[in-house]
Each structure stands twice: as structure tokens, then as C-alpha cells.
């Protein structure tokens, strides 16, 4: 438990570095060339980092921990069950089966909420008002969700296969660098 208590600051620092890097990378892609630090929109970097922390980073720490606890308890109950065949129990508690199950639930519930919140907060923090937020969601959410299904389906199988819950946010954050770069570009795009 002492290790877990010390992991939180490390996990959060990793998240902040990833989020800052994602928006800087997005700005470089949008400019068509690498940008000097003096040319970056540092308010945008701060805004994107804050939005990522609120919409994904903090919630994913809680989500991955909750999924870990629930699936560990469920696996324990399945192994103790006398009504299920040992082969079925072995299949249902296999790390790959559990990972795929977590990935499906995460795509449907967590990623939907996280992506909607990201796009909404980006619009709100840019002063777009309630109608602007709704317009952004209407024009960008479905594309974002579909792209997220393509990207995160395989990534989350890897993430949720980690043997310790606190490794899941670290591995997730590695993939997040790429997806948050995409999200920052999508959120700041003017094309619908």
C-alpha cells in the first residue's frame, strides 16, 4: 500500500508531461513544421492539459482501479463457484478474456463520456458558450468516438492485460500521447 500511495504523484506527473507533449505535437502538426517554443500557443497548451486531466487522466485512474477491483472479485467468485465447469471458469478468468471484456465496457461507457467531456470542455474553455459546446459535440463527437474505437480497442486490450492496476494508467498514458494529439487537433479544427 505504501508503493501505491507513492505511485499517485508519479502517475500524475507522467499524465501532465504526456498531455503537454500531445498539444505541443498537435500544434507542430497543424503548423506543418516544428515550432519554436516562442511560437507555441501556451494558453492552448495549458487549456488542453487541464481538459485532459479533468476529462481523462483523473477519471482513468479511478476507472482502471474500479475495474481492477470488480474483476478481481468476480474472478475470485467464479473460481470458488461449484456450478460452473472448470474450463468455463478458466476461460472467463483468463487475462485475455478479462482484458477484452474491460476493453468493451471501457469503449462503450468510459471513452464515450471522456471524449464528450473533452470536446465540451475544450469548447467551453475557448468561450464558445452553451450553443457552441453543443455544436462542437454534434459535429465532432461521432467521428471522435469512431476513431477512438479503432485506436483504443487494441490499445486497451494491452492496457488491461497489465498484471498490476497501477501499471494500467502508465501504459494507457503511452497510448494517450498519440490519441490526445489527435484530440487536440480535432478540438481545434474548424472543419466539421
Coordinates of C-alpha atoms in Angstrom, one line a residue:
X1 CA 0.0 0.0 0.0
X2 CA 2.9 2.3 0.6
X3 CA 4.0 1.8 -3.0
X4 CA 0.5 2.7 -4.2
X5 CA 0.5 5.9 -2.1
X6 CA 3.8 7.0 -3.7
X7 CA 2.6 6.0 -7.2
X8 CA -0.1 8.6 -7.4
X9 CA 2.3 11.7 -7.7
X10 CA 4.4 9.8 -10.3
X11 CA 1.3 8.8 -12.3
X12 CA 0.0 12.4 -12.3
X13 CA 3.4 13.8 -13.3
X14 CA 3.5 11.3 -16.2
X15 CA 0.0 12.3 -17.2
X16 CA 0.8 16.1 -17.2
X17 CA 4.0 15.5 -19.3
X18 CA 2.1 13.4 -21.8
X19 CA -0.8 16.0 -22.0
X20 CA 1.6 18.9 -22.5
X21 CA 3.6 16.9 -25.1
X22 CA 0.4 16.0 -27.0
X23 CA -0.8 19.6 -27.5
X24 CA 2.7 20.8 -28.5
X25 CA 2.9 17.9 -31.0
X26 CA -0.6 18.8 -32.3
X27 CA 0.4 22.5 -32.8
X28 CA 3.6 21.4 -34.7
X29 CA 1.5 19.2 -37.0
X30 CA -1.0 21.9 -37.5
X31 CA 1.7 24.4 -38.4
X32 CA 3.2 21.9 -40.9
X33 CA 6.6 22.2 -39.3
X34 CA 8.2 22.1 -35.9
X35 CA 7.6 25.2 -33.9
X36 CA 9.9 27.1 -31.6
X37 CA 8.8 27.4 -28.0
X38 CA 8.2 31.1 -28.7
X39 CA 5.7 30.4 -31.4
X40 CA 3.5 28.0 -29.4
X41 CA 0.1 29.0 -28.0
X42 CA 1.0 28.3 -24.4
X43 CA -2.5 29.2 -23.2
X44 CA -3.8 26.4 -25.5
X45 CA -1.3 24.0 -24.0
X46 CA -2.4 24.9 -20.5
X47 CA -6.1 24.6 -21.6
X48 CA -5.6 21.2 -23.4
X49 CA -3.6 19.9 -20.4
X50 CA -6.3 20.9 -18.0
X51 CA -9.0 19.5 -20.1
X52 CA -7.2 16.2 -20.4
X53 CA -6.6 16.0 -16.7
X54 CA -10.3 16.6 -16.0
X55 CA -11.8 14.5 -18.7
X56 CA -9.5 11.6 -18.9
X57 CA -6.4 11.4 -16.6
X58 CA -8.0 11.6 -13.1
X59 CA -11.1 9.6 -14.2
X60 CA -9.0 6.9 -15.8
X61 CA -7.1 6.4 -12.5
X62 CA -10.4 5.8 -10.8
X63 CA -11.9 3.8 -13.7
X64 CA -8.9 1.4 -14.0
X65 CA -8.8 0.9 -10.2
X66 CA -12.5 0.2 -10.1
X67 CA -12.4 -2.2 -13.0
X68 CA -9.4 -4.0 -11.4
X69 CA -11.3 -4.4 -8.1
X70 CA -14.5 -5.6 -9.7
X71 CA -12.8 -8.1 -12.0
X72 CA -10.6 -9.5 -9.2
X73 CA -13.6 -10.1 -7.0
X74 CA -15.6 -11.6 -9.9
X75 CA -12.7 -13.9 -10.8
X76 CA -12.5 -15.0 -7.2
X77 CA -16.2 -15.8 -7.1
X78 CA -16.0 -17.6 -10.4
X79 CA -13.1 -19.7 -9.2
X80 CA -15.0 -20.6 -6.0
X81 CA -18.2 -21.5 -7.9
X82 CA -19.1 -25.1 -7.9
X83 CA -21.8 -24.7 -10.5
X84 CA -19.6 -23.8 -13.4
X85 CA -17.3 -26.1 -15.3
X86 CA -13.5 -25.6 -14.7
X87 CA -13.0 -25.0 -18.4
X88 CA -15.6 -22.2 -18.4
X89 CA -14.1 -20.7 -15.3
X90 CA -10.6 -20.9 -16.8
X91 CA -11.9 -19.1 -19.9
X92 CA -13.8 -16.4 -18.1
X93 CA -10.9 -15.6 -15.8
X94 CA -8.2 -15.8 -18.4
X95 CA -6.2 -12.5 -18.6
X96 CA -7.0 -12.0 -22.3
X97 CA -10.8 -12.7 -21.8
X98 CA -10.8 -10.2 -18.9
X99 CA -8.9 -7.6 -20.9
X100 CA -11.3 -7.9 -23.8
X101 CA -14.3 -7.6 -21.5
X102 CA -12.8 -4.5 -19.8
X103 CA -12.0 -3.0 -23.2
X104 CA -15.6 -3.4 -24.4
X105 CA -17.1 -1.8 -21.3
X106 CA -14.5 0.9 -21.4
X107 CA -15.2 1.8 -25.0
X108 CA -19.0 1.9 -24.5
X109 CA -19.1 3.7 -21.2
X110 CA -15.8 5.4 -20.3
X111 CA -14.5 6.5 -23.7
X112 CA -17.9 7.9 -24.7
X113 CA -18.1 10.0 -21.6
X114 CA -14.4 11.0 -21.6
X115 CA -14.4 12.1 -25.3
X116 CA -17.7 14.0 -25.0
X117 CA -16.3 15.8 -21.9
X118 CA -13.0 16.6 -23.6
X119 CA -14.7 18.2 -26.6
X120 CA -17.2 20.0 -24.5
X121 CA -14.6 21.4 -22.1
X122 CA -12.4 22.5 -25.0
X123 CA -15.2 24.4 -26.5
X124 CA -16.3 25.9 -23.1
X125 CA -12.8 26.9 -22.2
X126 CA -12.5 28.7 -25.5
X127 CA -15.6 30.7 -24.6
X128 CA -17.9 29.2 -27.2
X129 CA -21.0 29.2 -24.9
X130 CA -23.6 26.5 -24.5
X131 CA -24.7 26.6 -28.1
X132 CA -21.0 26.3 -29.2
X133 CA -20.4 23.4 -27.0
X134 CA -23.5 21.6 -28.4
X135 CA -22.4 22.4 -31.9
X136 CA -18.9 21.0 -31.3
X137 CA -20.3 17.8 -29.9
X138 CA -22.8 17.5 -32.7
X139 CA -20.1 17.9 -35.4
X140 CA -17.1 16.2 -33.8
X141 CA -18.2 13.6 -31.2
X142 CA -19.3 10.7 -33.6
X143 CA -16.0 11.0 -35.6
X144 CA -14.0 11.1 -32.4
X145 CA -15.9 8.1 -30.9
X146 CA -15.4 6.0 -34.1
X147 CA -11.7 6.9 -34.4
X148 CA -11.4 6.1 -30.7
X149 CA -13.0 2.6 -31.2
X150 CA -10.4 1.9 -33.9
X151 CA -7.5 3.2 -31.8
X152 CA -8.4 2.1 -28.3
X153 CA -9.8 -1.3 -29.0
X154 CA -6.4 -2.9 -29.4
X155 CA -4.7 -0.5 -27.1
X156 CA -7.0 -1.2 -24.2
X157 CA -6.6 -5.0 -24.5
X158 CA -2.8 -4.3 -23.9
X159 CA -3.6 -1.8 -21.1
X160 CA -5.9 -4.1 -19.2
X161 CA -3.6 -7.1 -19.5
X162 CA -1.1 -5.4 -17.2
X163 CA -0.6 -7.6 -14.1
X164 CA -1.0 -4.6 -11.6
X165 CA -3.7 -2.0 -11.7
X166 CA -1.2 0.9 -11.3
X167 CA 0.6 -0.2 -14.5
X168 CA -2.6 0.3 -16.5
X169 CA -2.6 4.1 -16.3
X170 CA 1.1 4.2 -17.2
X171 CA 0.6 2.0 -20.3
X172 CA -2.6 3.8 -21.1
X173 CA -0.8 7.1 -21.0
X174 CA 1.7 5.9 -23.6
X175 CA -1.1 5.4 -26.0
X176 CA -2.8 8.6 -24.8
X177 CA 0.1 10.7 -26.2
X178 CA -1.0 9.7 -29.7
X179 CA -4.7 9.9 -29.1
X180 CA -4.6 13.3 -27.3
X181 CA -2.5 14.7 -30.1
X182 CA -5.4 13.7 -32.4
X183 CA -8.0 15.1 -29.9
X184 CA -6.2 18.4 -29.6
X185 CA -6.1 18.7 -33.4
X186 CA -9.8 17.7 -33.7
X187 CA -10.9 20.0 -31.0
X188 CA -9.2 23.0 -32.6
X189 CA -10.2 22.2 -36.1
X190 CA -12.6 24.5 -37.8
X191 CA -13.8 21.9 -40.3
X192 CA -16.9 19.9 -39.4

